[in-house]
PDB file of C-alpha atoms in Angstrom:
ATOM      1  CA  UNK A   1     235.101 167.771  68.375  1.00 68.00           C
ATOM      2  CA  UNK A   2     237.634 170.569  68.045  1.00 80.00           C
ATOM      3  CA  UNK A   3     240.496 170.762  70.530  1.00 82.00           C
ATOM      4  CA  UNK A   4     241.689 174.237  71.411  1.00 87.00           C
ATOM      5  CA  UNK A   5     245.383 173.531  72.054  1.00 88.00           C
ATOM      6  CA  UNK A   6     246.187 176.967  73.475  1.00 90.00           C
ATOM      7  CA  UNK A   7     243.397 176.628  76.056  1.00 90.00           C
ATOM      8  CA  UNK A   8     244.533 173.065  76.813  1.00 90.00           C
ATOM      9  CA  UNK A   9     248.137 174.254  77.274  1.00 92.00           C
ATOM     10  CA  UNK A  10     247.041 177.121  79.537  1.00 92.00           C
ATOM     11  CA  UNK A  11     244.898 174.803  81.714  1.00 92.00           C
ATOM     12  CA  UNK A  12     247.652 172.189  81.927  1.00 93.00           C
ATOM     13  CA  UNK A  13     250.222 174.757  83.063  1.00 93.00           C
ATOM     14  CA  UNK A  14     247.792 176.193  85.672  1.00 93.00           C
ATOM     15  CA  UNK A  15     247.033 172.700  87.002  1.00 94.00           C
ATOM     16  CA  UNK A  16     250.739 171.801  87.143  1.00 93.00           C
ATOM     17  CA  UNK A  17     251.563 174.994  89.066  1.00 92.00           C
ATOM     18  CA  UNK A  18     248.745 174.323  91.540  1.00 93.00           C
ATOM     19  CA  UNK A  19     249.818 170.731  92.162  1.00 92.00           C
ATOM     20  CA  UNK A  20     253.485 171.704  92.350  1.00 91.00           C
ATOM     21  CA  UNK A  21     252.838 174.416  94.939  1.00 91.00           C
ATOM     22  CA  UNK A  22     250.766 171.972  97.024  1.00 93.00           C
ATOM     23  CA  UNK A  23     253.671 169.487  96.985  1.00 92.00           C
ATOM     24  CA  UNK A  24     256.134 172.188  98.002  1.00 92.00           C
ATOM     25  CA  UNK A  25     253.798 173.389 100.801  1.00 92.00           C
ATOM     26  CA  UNK A  26     253.395 169.837 102.063  1.00 92.00           C
ATOM     27  CA  UNK A  27     257.172 169.334 102.059  1.00 91.00           C
ATOM     28  CA  UNK A  28     257.651 172.534 104.010  1.00 93.00           C
ATOM     29  CA  UNK A  29     255.077 171.439 106.597  1.00 92.00           C
ATOM     30  CA  UNK A  30     256.810 168.048 106.974  1.00 89.00           C
ATOM     31  CA  UNK A  31     260.226 169.702 107.337  1.00 89.00           C
ATOM     32  CA  UNK A  32     258.814 172.137 109.928  1.00 92.00           C
ATOM     33  CA  UNK A  33     257.269 169.265 111.927  1.00 90.00           C
ATOM     34  CA  UNK A  34     260.560 167.327 111.767  1.00 88.00           C
ATOM     35  CA  UNK A  35     262.532 170.338 113.035  1.00 90.00           C
ATOM     36  CA  UNK A  36     260.054 170.953 115.887  1.00 91.00           C
ATOM     37  CA  UNK A  37     259.681 167.260 116.904  1.00 90.00           C
ATOM     38  CA  UNK A  38     262.934 165.402 116.221  1.00 88.00           C
ATOM     39  CA  UNK A  39     262.269 162.873 119.013  1.00 90.00           C
ATOM     40  CA  UNK A  40     259.036 161.683 117.464  1.00 89.00           C
ATOM     41  CA  UNK A  41     260.541 161.346 113.999  1.00 87.00           C
ATOM     42  CA  UNK A  42     263.682 159.520 115.189  1.00 90.00           C
ATOM     43  CA  UNK A  43     261.646 157.300 117.540  1.00 90.00           C
ATOM     44  CA  UNK A  44     259.285 156.353 114.738  1.00 90.00           C
ATOM     45  CA  UNK A  45     262.210 155.558 112.432  1.00 89.00           C
ATOM     46  CA  UNK A  46     263.835 153.342 115.064  1.00 92.00           C
ATOM     47  CA  UNK A  47     260.520 151.596 115.692  1.00 90.00           C
ATOM     48  CA  UNK A  48     260.075 150.814 111.987  1.00 90.00           C
ATOM     49  CA  UNK A  49     263.617 149.462 111.671  1.00 89.00           C
ATOM     50  CA  UNK A  50     263.172 147.310 114.789  1.00 87.00           C
ATOM     51  CA  UNK A  51     259.871 145.917 113.516  1.00 84.00           C
ATOM     52  CA  UNK A  52     261.445 145.004 110.171  1.00 82.00           C
ATOM     53  CA  UNK A  53     264.348 143.251 111.898  1.00 81.00           C
ATOM     54  CA  UNK A  54     262.032 141.313 114.218  1.00 78.00           C
ATOM     55  CA  UNK A  55     259.817 140.193 111.333  1.00 72.00           C
ATOM     56  CA  UNK A  56     262.802 138.998 109.301  1.00 68.00           C
ATOM     57  CA  UNK A  57     264.056 136.733 112.124  1.00 64.00           C
ATOM     58  CA  UNK A  58     261.188 134.317 111.535  1.00 59.00           C
ATOM     59  CA  UNK A  59     262.192 133.501 107.961  1.00 59.00           C
ATOM     60  CA  UNK A  60     264.626 130.733 107.079  1.00 57.00           C
ATOM     61  CA  UNK A  61     266.655 132.048 104.147  1.00 55.00           C
ATOM     62  CA  UNK A  62     268.606 129.639 101.946  1.00 56.00           C
ATOM     63  CA  UNK A  63     270.454 130.190  98.694  1.00 52.00           C
ATOM     64  CA  UNK A  64     269.809 127.753  95.913  1.00 52.00           C
ATOM     65  CA  UNK A  65     271.648 127.504  92.630  1.00 51.00           C
ATOM     66  CA  UNK A  66     269.469 126.968  89.598  1.00 50.00           C
ATOM     67  CA  UNK A  67     271.432 125.245  86.865  1.00 49.00           C
ATOM     68  CA  UNK A  68     269.263 126.510  83.995  1.00 49.00           C
ATOM     69  CA  UNK A  69     270.155 130.123  84.578  1.00 49.00           C
ATOM     70  CA  UNK A  70     273.453 129.650  86.505  1.00 48.00           C
ATOM     71  CA  UNK A  71     272.306 132.125  89.092  1.00 48.00           C
ATOM     72  CA  UNK A  72     271.598 132.038  92.802  1.00 49.00           C
ATOM     73  CA  UNK A  73     268.119 132.741  94.141  1.00 49.00           C
ATOM     74  CA  UNK A  74     267.139 133.528  97.702  1.00 50.00           C
ATOM     75  CA  UNK A  75     264.414 131.193  98.939  1.00 50.00           C
ATOM     76  CA  UNK A  76     262.433 131.733 102.125  1.00 49.00           C
ATOM     77  CA  UNK A  77     259.474 130.245 103.854  1.00 43.00           C
ATOM     78  CA  UNK A  78     257.477 133.221 102.577  1.00 44.00           C
ATOM     79  CA  UNK A  79     257.592 131.653  99.125  1.00 50.00           C
ATOM     80  CA  UNK A  80     255.299 128.899 100.387  1.00 52.00           C
ATOM     81  CA  UNK A  81     252.420 131.380  99.999  1.00 52.00           C
ATOM     82  CA  UNK A  82     252.558 130.742  96.263  1.00 59.00           C
ATOM     83  CA  UNK A  83     251.644 127.231  95.051  1.00 57.00           C
ATOM     84  CA  UNK A  84     254.287 125.185  93.316  1.00 62.00           C
ATOM     85  CA  UNK A  85     253.642 123.459  89.957  1.00 63.00           C
ATOM     86  CA  UNK A  86     253.252 120.098  91.761  1.00 65.00           C
ATOM     87  CA  UNK A  87     250.495 121.526  93.974  1.00 67.00           C
ATOM     88  CA  UNK A  88     248.720 122.964  90.942  1.00 66.00           C
ATOM     89  CA  UNK A  89     248.897 119.607  89.127  1.00 66.00           C
ATOM     90  CA  UNK A  90     247.559 117.761  92.177  1.00 68.00           C
ATOM     91  CA  UNK A  91     244.718 120.218  92.500  1.00 65.00           C
ATOM     92  CA  UNK A  92     243.746 119.826  88.854  1.00 63.00           C
ATOM     93  CA  UNK A  93     243.701 116.012  89.246  1.00 65.00           C
ATOM     94  CA  UNK A  94     241.154 116.381  92.077  1.00 67.00           C
ATOM     95  CA  UNK A  95     238.612 118.179  89.888  1.00 66.00           C
ATOM     96  CA  UNK A  96     235.854 116.056  88.468  1.00 67.00           C
ATOM     97  CA  UNK A  97     235.126 117.328  84.975  1.00 63.00           C
ATOM     98  CA  UNK A  98     232.268 115.574  83.108  1.00 65.00           C
ATOM     99  CA  UNK A  99     233.142 113.499  80.050  1.00 68.00           C
ATOM    100  CA  UNK A 100     230.825 115.452  77.746  1.00 68.00           C
ATOM    101  CA  UNK A 101     231.065 119.088  78.693  1.00 64.00           C
ATOM    102  CA  UNK A 102     228.657 121.621  77.275  1.00 64.00           C
ATOM    103  CA  UNK A 103     230.506 123.470  74.550  1.00 65.00           C
ATOM    104  CA  UNK A 104     230.329 127.274  74.603  1.00 73.00           C
ATOM    105  CA  UNK A 105     227.815 129.173  72.565  1.00 80.00           C
ATOM    106  CA  UNK A 106     228.761 129.571  68.906  1.00 83.00           C
ATOM    107  CA  UNK A 107     230.117 133.055  68.252  1.00 82.00           C
ATOM    108  CA  UNK A 108     232.115 135.065  65.774  1.00 84.00           C
ATOM    109  CA  UNK A 109     235.858 135.640  66.302  1.00 82.00           C
ATOM    110  CA  UNK A 110     237.813 138.251  64.359  1.00 83.00           C
ATOM    111  CA  UNK A 111     241.597 137.809  64.168  1.00 81.00           C
ATOM    112  CA  UNK A 112     244.108 140.699  64.164  1.00 81.00           C
ATOM    113  CA  UNK A 113     244.393 140.312  60.408  1.00 82.00           C
ATOM    114  CA  UNK A 114     240.668 140.965  60.000  1.00 79.00           C
ATOM    115  CA  UNK A 115     239.650 137.401  59.130  1.00 83.00           C
ATOM    116  CA  UNK A 116     236.422 136.061  60.666  1.00 84.00           C
ATOM    117  CA  UNK A 117     236.230 132.639  62.304  1.00 82.00           C
ATOM    118  CA  UNK A 118     233.509 130.762  64.158  1.00 87.00           C
ATOM    119  CA  UNK A 119     234.245 129.561  67.679  1.00 85.00           C
ATOM    120  CA  UNK A 120     232.393 127.386  70.163  1.00 81.00           C
ATOM    121  CA  UNK A 121     229.569 124.919  69.673  1.00 80.00           C
ATOM    122  CA  UNK A 122     229.644 121.709  67.695  1.00 83.00           C
ATOM    123  CA  UNK A 123     230.624 121.364  64.050  1.00 87.00           C
ATOM    124  CA  UNK A 124     226.949 121.371  63.111  1.00 89.00           C
ATOM    125  CA  UNK A 125     226.393 124.587  65.094  1.00 87.00           C
ATOM    126  CA  UNK A 126     229.351 126.226  63.340  1.00 87.00           C
ATOM    127  CA  UNK A 127     228.058 125.216  59.916  1.00 90.00           C
ATOM    128  CA  UNK A 128     224.565 126.613  60.696  1.00 90.00           C
ATOM    129  CA  UNK A 129     226.108 129.840  62.044  1.00 88.00           C
ATOM    130  CA  UNK A 130     228.156 130.330  58.838  1.00 88.00           C
ATOM    131  CA  UNK A 131     225.104 129.670  56.669  1.00 90.00           C
ATOM    132  CA  UNK A 132     222.992 132.147  58.652  1.00 89.00           C
ATOM    133  CA  UNK A 133     225.689 134.842  58.547  1.00 86.00           C
ATOM    134  CA  UNK A 134     227.212 134.458  55.053  1.00 84.00           C
ATOM    135  CA  UNK A 135     227.773 138.194  54.710  1.00 85.00           C
ATOM    136  CA  UNK A 136     230.320 138.122  57.575  1.00 81.00           C
ATOM    137  CA  UNK A 137     232.539 135.636  55.724  1.00 77.00           C
ATOM    138  CA  UNK A 138     232.710 137.278  52.303  1.00 74.00           C
TER     139      UNK A 138
END
């Protein structure tokens, strides 16, 4: 495939000009609407600020010093949405995993260095896989 860089440059510039002019036109329309309807814009802004202030009243903010990092973090009740490590450990203790789990299917794994390894299955499965695919390990 041959890339025509002059054509690519020309198309990129044309696309950029088109998008740029659309952004400028949109900005002009917004500015015109703001000038014609200042009450709506200011009222909406006040409403958003009031909503944010009302929503923040429900949170109980506390500062906690963490000795590891010698810094202060802001904790809130909103952090309870994310499980703590203790909750994760308790949850993992509740799972009933069988003693003898089925091992995954034997498959080839290639490391970043290009070496091939066999993963999954039992030792016997791995040995049989290597014997069947000797050319991959040479």
